[in-house]
Coordinates of N, CA and C and ligand atoms in Angstrom, one line a residue:
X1 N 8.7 0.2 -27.4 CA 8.6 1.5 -26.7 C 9.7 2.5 -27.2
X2 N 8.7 3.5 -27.2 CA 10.0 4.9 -27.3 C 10.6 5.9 -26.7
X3 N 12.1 6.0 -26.3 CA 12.4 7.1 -25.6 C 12.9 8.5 -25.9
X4 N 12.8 9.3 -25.4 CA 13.4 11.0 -25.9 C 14.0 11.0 -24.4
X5 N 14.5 12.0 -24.6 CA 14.8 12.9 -23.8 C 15.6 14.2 -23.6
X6 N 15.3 15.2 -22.9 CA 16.1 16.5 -22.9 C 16.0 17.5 -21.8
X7 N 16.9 18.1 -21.8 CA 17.1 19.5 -20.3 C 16.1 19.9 -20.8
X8 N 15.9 20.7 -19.2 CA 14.6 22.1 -19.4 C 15.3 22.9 -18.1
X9 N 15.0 23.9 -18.0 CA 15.0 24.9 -16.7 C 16.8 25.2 -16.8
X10 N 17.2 26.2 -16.3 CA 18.6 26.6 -15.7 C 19.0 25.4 -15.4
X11 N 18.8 24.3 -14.5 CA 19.3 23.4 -13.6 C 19.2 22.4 -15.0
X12 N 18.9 22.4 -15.7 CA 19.2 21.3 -17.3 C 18.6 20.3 -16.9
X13 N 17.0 20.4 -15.9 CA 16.5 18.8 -15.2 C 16.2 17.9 -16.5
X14 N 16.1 16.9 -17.1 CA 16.4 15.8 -18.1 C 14.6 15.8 -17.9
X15 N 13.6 16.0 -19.1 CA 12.4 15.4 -19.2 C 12.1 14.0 -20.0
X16 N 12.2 13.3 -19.4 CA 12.0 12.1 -20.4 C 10.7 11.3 -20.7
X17 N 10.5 11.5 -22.0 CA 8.6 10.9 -22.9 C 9.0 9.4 -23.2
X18 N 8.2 8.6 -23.0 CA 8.0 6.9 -23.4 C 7.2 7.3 -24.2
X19 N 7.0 6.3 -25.2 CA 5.5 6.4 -25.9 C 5.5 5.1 -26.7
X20 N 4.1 4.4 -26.7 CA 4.0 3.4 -27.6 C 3.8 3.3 -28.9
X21 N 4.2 2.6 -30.1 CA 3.6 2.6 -30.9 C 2.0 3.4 -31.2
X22 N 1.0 2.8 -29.7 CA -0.3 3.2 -29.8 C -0.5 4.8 -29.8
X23 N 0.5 5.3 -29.4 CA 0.7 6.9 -29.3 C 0.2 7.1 -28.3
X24 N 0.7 6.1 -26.9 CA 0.0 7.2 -25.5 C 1.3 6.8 -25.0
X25 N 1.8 7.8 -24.0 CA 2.7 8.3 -24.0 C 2.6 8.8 -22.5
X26 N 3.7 8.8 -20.9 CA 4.4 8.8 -20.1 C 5.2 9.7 -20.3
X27 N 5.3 10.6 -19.3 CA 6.4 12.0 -19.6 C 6.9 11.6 -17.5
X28 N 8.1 11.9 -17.3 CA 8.3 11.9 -16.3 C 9.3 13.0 -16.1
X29 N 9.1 14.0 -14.8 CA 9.6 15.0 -15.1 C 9.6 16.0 -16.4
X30 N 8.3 16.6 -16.1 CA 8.5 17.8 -17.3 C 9.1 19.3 -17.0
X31 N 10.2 19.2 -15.7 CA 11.0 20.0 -15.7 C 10.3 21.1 -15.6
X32 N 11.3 22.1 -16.1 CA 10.7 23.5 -16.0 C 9.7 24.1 -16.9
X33 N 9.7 23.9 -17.8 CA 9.0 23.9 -19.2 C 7.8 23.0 -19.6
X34 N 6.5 23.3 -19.6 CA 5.3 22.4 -19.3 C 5.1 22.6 -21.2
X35 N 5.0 24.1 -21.5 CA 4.9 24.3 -22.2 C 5.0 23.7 -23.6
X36 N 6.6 23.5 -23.6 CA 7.7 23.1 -24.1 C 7.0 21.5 -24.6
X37 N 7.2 20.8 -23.1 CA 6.6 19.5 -23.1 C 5.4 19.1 -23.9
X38 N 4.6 20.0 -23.7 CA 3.0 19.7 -24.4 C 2.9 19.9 -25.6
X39 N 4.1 21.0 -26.4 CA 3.9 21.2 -27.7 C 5.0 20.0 -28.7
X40 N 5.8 19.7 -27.5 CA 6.5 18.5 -28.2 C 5.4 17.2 -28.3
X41 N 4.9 16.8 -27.2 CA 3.5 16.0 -27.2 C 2.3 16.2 -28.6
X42 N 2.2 17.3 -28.7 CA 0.9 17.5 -29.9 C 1.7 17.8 -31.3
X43 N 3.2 18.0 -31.6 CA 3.7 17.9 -32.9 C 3.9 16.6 -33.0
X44 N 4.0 15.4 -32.1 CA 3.8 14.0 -32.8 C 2.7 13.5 -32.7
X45 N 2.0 14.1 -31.9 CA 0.4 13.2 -31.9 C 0.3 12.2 -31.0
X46 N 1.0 12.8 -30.1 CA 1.0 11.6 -29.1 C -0.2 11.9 -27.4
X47 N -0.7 11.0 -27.3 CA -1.7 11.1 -26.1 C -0.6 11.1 -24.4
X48 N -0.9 11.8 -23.9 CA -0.1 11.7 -22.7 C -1.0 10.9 -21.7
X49 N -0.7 9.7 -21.1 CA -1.6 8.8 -19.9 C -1.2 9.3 -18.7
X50 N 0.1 9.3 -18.8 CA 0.1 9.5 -17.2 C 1.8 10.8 -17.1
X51 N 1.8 11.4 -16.0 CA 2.9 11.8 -15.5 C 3.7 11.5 -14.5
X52 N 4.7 11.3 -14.1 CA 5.4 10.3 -13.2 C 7.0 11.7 -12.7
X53 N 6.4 11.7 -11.6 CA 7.8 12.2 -10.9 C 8.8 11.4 -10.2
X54 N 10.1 11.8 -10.5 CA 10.8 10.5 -9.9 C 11.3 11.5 -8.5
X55 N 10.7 12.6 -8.2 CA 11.0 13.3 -6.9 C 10.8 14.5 -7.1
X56 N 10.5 15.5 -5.8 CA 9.7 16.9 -5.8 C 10.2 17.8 -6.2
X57 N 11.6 18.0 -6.1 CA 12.6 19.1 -6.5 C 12.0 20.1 -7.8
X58 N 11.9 21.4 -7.5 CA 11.7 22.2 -8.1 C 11.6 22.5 -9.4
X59 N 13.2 21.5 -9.9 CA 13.5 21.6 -10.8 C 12.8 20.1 -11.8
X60 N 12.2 19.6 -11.4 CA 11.6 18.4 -11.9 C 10.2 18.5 -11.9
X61 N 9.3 19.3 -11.5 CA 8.2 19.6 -11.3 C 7.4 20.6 -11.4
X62 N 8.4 21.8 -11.9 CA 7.4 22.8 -12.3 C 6.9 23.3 -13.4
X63 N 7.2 22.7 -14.5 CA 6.3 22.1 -15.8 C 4.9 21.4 -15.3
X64 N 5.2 20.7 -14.2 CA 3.2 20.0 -14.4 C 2.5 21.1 -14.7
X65 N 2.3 21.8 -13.9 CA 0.7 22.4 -13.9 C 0.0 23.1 -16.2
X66 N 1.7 23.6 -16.2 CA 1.2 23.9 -18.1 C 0.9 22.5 -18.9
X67 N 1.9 21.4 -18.1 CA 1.3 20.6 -19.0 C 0.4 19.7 -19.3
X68 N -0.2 19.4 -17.9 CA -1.3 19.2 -17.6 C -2.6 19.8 -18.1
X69 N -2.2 21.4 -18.2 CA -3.5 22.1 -18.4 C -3.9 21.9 -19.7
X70 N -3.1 21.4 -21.0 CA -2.7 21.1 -21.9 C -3.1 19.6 -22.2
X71 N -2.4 18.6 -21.3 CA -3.0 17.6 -21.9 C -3.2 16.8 -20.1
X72 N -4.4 16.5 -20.0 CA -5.0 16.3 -18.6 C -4.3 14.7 -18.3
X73 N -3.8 14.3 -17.3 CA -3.5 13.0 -16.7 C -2.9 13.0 -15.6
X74 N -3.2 11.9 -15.2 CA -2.9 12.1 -13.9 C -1.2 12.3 -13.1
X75 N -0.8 12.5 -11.9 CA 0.4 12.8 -11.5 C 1.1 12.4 -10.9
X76 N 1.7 11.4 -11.2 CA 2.6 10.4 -10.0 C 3.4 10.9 -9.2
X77 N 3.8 11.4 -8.0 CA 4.7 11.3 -6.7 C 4.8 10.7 -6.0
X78 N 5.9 10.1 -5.7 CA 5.7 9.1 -4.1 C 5.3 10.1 -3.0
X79 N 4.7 9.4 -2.1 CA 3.8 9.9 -1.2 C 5.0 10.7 0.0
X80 N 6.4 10.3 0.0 CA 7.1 10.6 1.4 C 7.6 12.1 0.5
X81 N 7.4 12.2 -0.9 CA 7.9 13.5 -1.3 C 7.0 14.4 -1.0
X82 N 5.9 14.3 -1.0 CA 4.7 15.2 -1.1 C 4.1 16.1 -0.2
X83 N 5.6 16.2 0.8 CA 5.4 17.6 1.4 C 6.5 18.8 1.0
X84 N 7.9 18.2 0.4 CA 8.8 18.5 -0.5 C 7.9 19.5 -1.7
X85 N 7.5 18.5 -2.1 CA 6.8 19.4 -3.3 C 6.3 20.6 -3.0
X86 N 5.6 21.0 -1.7 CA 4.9 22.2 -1.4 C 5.6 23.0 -0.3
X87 N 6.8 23.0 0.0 CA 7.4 23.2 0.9 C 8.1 24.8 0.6
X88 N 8.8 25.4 1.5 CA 9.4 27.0 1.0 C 10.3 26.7 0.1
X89 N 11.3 25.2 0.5 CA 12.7 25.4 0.0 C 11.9 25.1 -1.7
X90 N 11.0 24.3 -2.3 CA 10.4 24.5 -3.7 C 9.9 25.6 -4.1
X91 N 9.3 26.5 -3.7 CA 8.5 27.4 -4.1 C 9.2 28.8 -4.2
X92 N 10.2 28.9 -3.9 CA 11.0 29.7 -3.6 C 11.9 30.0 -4.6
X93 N 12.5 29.3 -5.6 CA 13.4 29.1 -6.4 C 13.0 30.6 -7.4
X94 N 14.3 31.1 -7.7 CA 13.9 31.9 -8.6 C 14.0 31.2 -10.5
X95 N 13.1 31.7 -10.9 CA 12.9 31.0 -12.5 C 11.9 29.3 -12.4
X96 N 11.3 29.1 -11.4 CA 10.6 27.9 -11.5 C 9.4 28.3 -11.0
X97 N 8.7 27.7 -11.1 CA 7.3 28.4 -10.9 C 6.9 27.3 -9.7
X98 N 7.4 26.0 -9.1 CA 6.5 25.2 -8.6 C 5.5 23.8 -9.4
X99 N 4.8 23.5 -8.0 CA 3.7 23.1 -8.0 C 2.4 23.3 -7.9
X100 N 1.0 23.2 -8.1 CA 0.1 23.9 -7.3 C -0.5 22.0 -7.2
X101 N -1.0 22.6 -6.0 CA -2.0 21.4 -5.4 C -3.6 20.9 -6.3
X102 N -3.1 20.1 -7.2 CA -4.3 19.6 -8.1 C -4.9 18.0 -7.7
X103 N -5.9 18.2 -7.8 CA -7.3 17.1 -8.0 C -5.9 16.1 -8.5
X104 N -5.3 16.1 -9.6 CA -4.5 15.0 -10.9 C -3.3 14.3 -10.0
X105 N -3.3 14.8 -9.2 CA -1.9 14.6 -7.8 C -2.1 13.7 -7.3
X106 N -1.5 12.1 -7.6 CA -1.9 11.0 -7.1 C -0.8 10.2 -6.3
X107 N -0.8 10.6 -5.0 CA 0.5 9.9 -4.2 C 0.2 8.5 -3.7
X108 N 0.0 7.1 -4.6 CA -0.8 6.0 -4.6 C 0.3 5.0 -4.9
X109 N 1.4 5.4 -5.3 CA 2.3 4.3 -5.8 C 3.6 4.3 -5.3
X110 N 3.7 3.1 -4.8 CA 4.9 3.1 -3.9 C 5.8 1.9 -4.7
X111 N 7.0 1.3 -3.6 CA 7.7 0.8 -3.9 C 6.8 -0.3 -5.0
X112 N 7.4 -1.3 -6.2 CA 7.1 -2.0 -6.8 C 5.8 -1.8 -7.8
X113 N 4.9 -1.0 -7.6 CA 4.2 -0.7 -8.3 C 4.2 -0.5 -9.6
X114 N 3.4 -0.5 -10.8 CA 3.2 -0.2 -12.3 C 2.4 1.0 -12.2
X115 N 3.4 1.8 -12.8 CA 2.3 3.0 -13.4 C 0.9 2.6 -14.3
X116 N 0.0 2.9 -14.1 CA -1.4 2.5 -14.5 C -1.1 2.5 -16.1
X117 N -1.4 1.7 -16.8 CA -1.6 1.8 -18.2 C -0.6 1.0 -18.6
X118 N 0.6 1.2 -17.7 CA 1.9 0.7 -18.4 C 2.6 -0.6 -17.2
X119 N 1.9 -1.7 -18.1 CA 2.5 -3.1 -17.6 C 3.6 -2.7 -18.3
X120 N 4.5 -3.2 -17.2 CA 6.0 -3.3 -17.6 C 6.7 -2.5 -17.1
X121 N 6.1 -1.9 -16.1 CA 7.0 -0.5 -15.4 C 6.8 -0.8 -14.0
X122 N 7.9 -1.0 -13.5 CA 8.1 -0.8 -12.0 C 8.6 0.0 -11.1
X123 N 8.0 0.7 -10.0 CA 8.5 1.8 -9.8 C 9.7 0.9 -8.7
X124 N 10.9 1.9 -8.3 CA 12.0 1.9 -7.4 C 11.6 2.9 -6.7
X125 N 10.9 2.5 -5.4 CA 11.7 3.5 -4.3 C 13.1 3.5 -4.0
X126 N 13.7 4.5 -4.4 CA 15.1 5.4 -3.9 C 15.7 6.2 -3.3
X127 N 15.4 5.9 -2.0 CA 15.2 7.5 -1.2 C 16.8 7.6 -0.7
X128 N 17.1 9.1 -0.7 CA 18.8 9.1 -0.3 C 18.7 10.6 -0.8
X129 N 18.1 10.7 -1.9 CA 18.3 12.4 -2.2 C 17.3 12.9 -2.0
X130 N 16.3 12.4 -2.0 CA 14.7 13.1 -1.4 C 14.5 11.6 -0.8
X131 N 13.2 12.2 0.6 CA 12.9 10.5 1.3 C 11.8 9.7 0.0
X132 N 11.5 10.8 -1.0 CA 10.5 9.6 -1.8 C 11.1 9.8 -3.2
X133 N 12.1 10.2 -3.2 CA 13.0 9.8 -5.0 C 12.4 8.1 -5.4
X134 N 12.0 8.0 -6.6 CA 12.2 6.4 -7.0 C 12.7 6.8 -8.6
X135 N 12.7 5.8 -8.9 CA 13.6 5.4 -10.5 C 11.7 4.4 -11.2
X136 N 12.1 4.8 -12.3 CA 10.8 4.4 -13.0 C 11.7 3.0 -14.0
X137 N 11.4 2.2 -13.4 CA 12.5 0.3 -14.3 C 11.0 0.2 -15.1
X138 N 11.7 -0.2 -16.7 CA 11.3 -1.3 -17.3 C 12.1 -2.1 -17.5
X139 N 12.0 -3.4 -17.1 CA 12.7 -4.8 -16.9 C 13.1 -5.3 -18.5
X140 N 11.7 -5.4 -19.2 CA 12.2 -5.9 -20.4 C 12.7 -5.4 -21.3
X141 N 12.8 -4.0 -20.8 CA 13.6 -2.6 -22.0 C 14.4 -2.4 -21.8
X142 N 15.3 -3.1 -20.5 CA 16.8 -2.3 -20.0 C 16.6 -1.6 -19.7
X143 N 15.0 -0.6 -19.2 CA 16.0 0.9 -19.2 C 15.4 1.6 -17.6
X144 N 16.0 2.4 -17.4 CA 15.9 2.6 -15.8 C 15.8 4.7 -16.1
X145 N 14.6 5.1 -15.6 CA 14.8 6.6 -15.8 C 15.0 7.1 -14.2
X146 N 16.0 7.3 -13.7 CA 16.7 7.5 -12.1 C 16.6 8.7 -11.7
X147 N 16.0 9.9 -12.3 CA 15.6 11.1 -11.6 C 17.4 11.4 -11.2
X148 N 17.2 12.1 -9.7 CA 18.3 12.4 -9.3 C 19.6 11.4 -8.1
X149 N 18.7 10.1 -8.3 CA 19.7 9.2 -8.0 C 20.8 8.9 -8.3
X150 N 20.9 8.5 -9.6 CA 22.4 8.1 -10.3 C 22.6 8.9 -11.3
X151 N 23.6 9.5 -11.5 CA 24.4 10.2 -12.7 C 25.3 9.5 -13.4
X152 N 26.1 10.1 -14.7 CA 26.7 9.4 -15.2 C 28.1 9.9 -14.6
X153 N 28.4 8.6 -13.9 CA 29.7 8.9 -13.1 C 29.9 9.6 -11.3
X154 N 28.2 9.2 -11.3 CA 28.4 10.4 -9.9 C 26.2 10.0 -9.5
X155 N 26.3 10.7 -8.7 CA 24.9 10.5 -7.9 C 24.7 11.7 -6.9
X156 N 23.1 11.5 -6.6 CA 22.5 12.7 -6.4 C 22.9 13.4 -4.7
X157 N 22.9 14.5 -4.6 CA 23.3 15.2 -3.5 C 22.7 14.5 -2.3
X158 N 23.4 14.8 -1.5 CA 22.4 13.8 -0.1 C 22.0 15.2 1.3
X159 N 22.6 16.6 1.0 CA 22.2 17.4 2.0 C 21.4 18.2 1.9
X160 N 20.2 17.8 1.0 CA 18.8 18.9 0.4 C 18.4 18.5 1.8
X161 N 17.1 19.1 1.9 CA 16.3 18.7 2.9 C 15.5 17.1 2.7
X162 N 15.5 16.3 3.6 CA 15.2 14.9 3.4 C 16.4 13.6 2.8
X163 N 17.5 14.7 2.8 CA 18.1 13.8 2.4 C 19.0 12.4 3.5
X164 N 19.6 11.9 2.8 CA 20.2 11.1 3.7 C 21.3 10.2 3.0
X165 N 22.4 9.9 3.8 CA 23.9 9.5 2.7 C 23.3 7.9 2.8
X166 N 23.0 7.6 4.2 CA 22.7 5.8 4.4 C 21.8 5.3 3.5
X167 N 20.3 6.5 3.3 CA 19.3 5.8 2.5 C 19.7 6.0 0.9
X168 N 20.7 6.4 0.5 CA 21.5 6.7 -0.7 C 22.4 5.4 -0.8
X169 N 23.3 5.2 0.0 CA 24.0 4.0 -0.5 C 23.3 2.7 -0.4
X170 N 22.0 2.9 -0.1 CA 21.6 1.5 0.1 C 20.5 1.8 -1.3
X171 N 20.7 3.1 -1.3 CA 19.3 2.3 -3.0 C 20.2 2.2 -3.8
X172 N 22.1 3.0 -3.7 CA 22.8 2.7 -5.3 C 22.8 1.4 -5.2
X173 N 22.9 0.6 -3.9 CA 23.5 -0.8 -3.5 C 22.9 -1.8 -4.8
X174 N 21.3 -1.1 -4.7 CA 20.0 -1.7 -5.2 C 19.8 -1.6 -6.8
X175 N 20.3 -0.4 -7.5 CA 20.5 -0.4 -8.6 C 21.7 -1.1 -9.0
X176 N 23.0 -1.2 -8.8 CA 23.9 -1.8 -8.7 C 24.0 -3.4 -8.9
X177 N 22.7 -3.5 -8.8 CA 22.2 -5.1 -8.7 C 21.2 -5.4 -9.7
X178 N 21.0 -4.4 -10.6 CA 20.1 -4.5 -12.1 C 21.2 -4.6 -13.0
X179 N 20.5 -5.8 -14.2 CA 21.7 -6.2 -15.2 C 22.4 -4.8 -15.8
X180 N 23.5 -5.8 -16.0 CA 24.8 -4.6 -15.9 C 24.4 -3.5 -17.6
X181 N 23.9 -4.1 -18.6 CA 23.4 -3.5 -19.9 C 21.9 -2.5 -20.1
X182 N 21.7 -2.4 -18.5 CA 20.5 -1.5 -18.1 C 20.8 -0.3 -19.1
X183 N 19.7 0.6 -19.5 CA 20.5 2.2 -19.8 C 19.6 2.9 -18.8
X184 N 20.3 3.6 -18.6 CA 19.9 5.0 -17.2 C 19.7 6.0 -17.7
X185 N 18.6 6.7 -17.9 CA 18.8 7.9 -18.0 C 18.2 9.0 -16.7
X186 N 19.5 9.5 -16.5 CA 19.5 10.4 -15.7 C 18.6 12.1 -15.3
X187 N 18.8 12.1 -14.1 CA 17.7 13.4 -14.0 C 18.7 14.5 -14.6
X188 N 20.1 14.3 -14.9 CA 21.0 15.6 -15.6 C 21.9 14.9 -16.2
X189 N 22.2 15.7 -17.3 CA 23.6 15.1 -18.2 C 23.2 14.2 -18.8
X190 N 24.1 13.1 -19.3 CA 24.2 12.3 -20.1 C 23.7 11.0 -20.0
X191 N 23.0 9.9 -20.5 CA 22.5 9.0 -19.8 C 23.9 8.1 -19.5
X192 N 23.9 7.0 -19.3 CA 24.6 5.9 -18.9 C 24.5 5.0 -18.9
X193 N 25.0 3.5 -18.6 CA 24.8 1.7 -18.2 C 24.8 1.8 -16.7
X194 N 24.0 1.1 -16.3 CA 24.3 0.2 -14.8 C 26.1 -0.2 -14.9
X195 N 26.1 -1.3 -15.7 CA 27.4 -2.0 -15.8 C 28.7 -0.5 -16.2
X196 N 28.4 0.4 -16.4 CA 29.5 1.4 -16.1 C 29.4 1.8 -14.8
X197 N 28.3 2.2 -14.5 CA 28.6 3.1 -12.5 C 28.7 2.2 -11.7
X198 N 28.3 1.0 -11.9 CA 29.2 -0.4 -11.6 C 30.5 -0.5 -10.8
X199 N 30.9 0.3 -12.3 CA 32.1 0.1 -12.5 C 33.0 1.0 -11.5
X200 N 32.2 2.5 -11.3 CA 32.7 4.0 -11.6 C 32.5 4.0 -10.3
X201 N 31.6 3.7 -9.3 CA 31.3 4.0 -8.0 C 31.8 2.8 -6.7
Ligands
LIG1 ZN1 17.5 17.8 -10.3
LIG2 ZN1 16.7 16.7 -7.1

């Protein structure tokens, strides 16, 4: 498997593309920039299966709708986000455009589940910065895409709306307890190891 990754929007939210050999390809979080995302998608030739949010925040979500229109698949949100997503404090933001309510909006996967297509992916429910934040694990790749849960060196706000400090220290508890040579990449900044925030928190 292959990973990218890069900021989009003011808030620098981290969009990060998997893609197989086969050329179909997972984007999670396409940020602010749908555009951006879909034209990075069609200069490699790559098929997009699925889209995967790791939580509603404005800044992680308001690329769907361009890049969807662009290349059609379906839309992963945990289901406890998915009033977040359509809420004032999202739609509101200046420079983000939102969500809109599409057919492709599939709030069907919860804790432990595989994203459809992609044996090998386990979702984490992580709720503490939003009640339906999860982290997207592949076990046999090391690698953990944590949305706004864990930073490098630091972790996600806990006083947005939905948030909560208890349901936060009990999912870092949880990550904390994935092999220490995990790579993380984060919903901002730089990615990181498990076995460093480990260390750091
Ligand atoms: Zn964010
Ligand atoms: Zn967030």
């Amino acid at each position: 498997m292959h990973v990218a990754f890069f900021p989009l929007g003011p808030y620098g939210a981290n969009c990060t593309a998997l893609w197989r050999d086969d050329g179909c390809a997972v984007v999670v979080d396409p940020g602010a920039d749908g555009e951006a995302v879909a034209e990075w998608l069609s200069r490699r030739g790559l098929s997009l299966s699925a889209v995967f949010l790791t939580h509603a925040h404005f800044d992680h979500i308001s690329g769907v709708d361009a890049l969807v229109a662009r290349h059609s698949a379906p839309v992963f949100l945990h289901a406890a986000d998915e009033p977040l997503a359509f809420s004032r404090f999202n739609t509101s933001q200046p420079g983000y455009a939102g969500m809109s309510r599409s057919p492709l909006l599939d709030t069907s996967l919860g804790e432990g589940a595989a994203v459809p297509g992609w044996r090998g992916s386990v979702v984490l429910h992580t709720p503490g910065h939003s009640p339906g934040s999860c982290c997207l694990y592949f076990p046999s790749e090391a690698l953990l895409v944590a949305g706004d849960t864990l930073f490098a060196g630091s972790y996600g706000r806990t006083d947005l709306p939905g948030g909560s400090p208890a349901e936060m220290r009990r999912s870092l508890a949880r990550l904390r307890a994935l092999p220490p040579e995990t790579r993380v990449i984060c919903g901002h900044g730089p990615e990181t190891t498990i076995g460093y925030e480990a260390l750091a928190h």
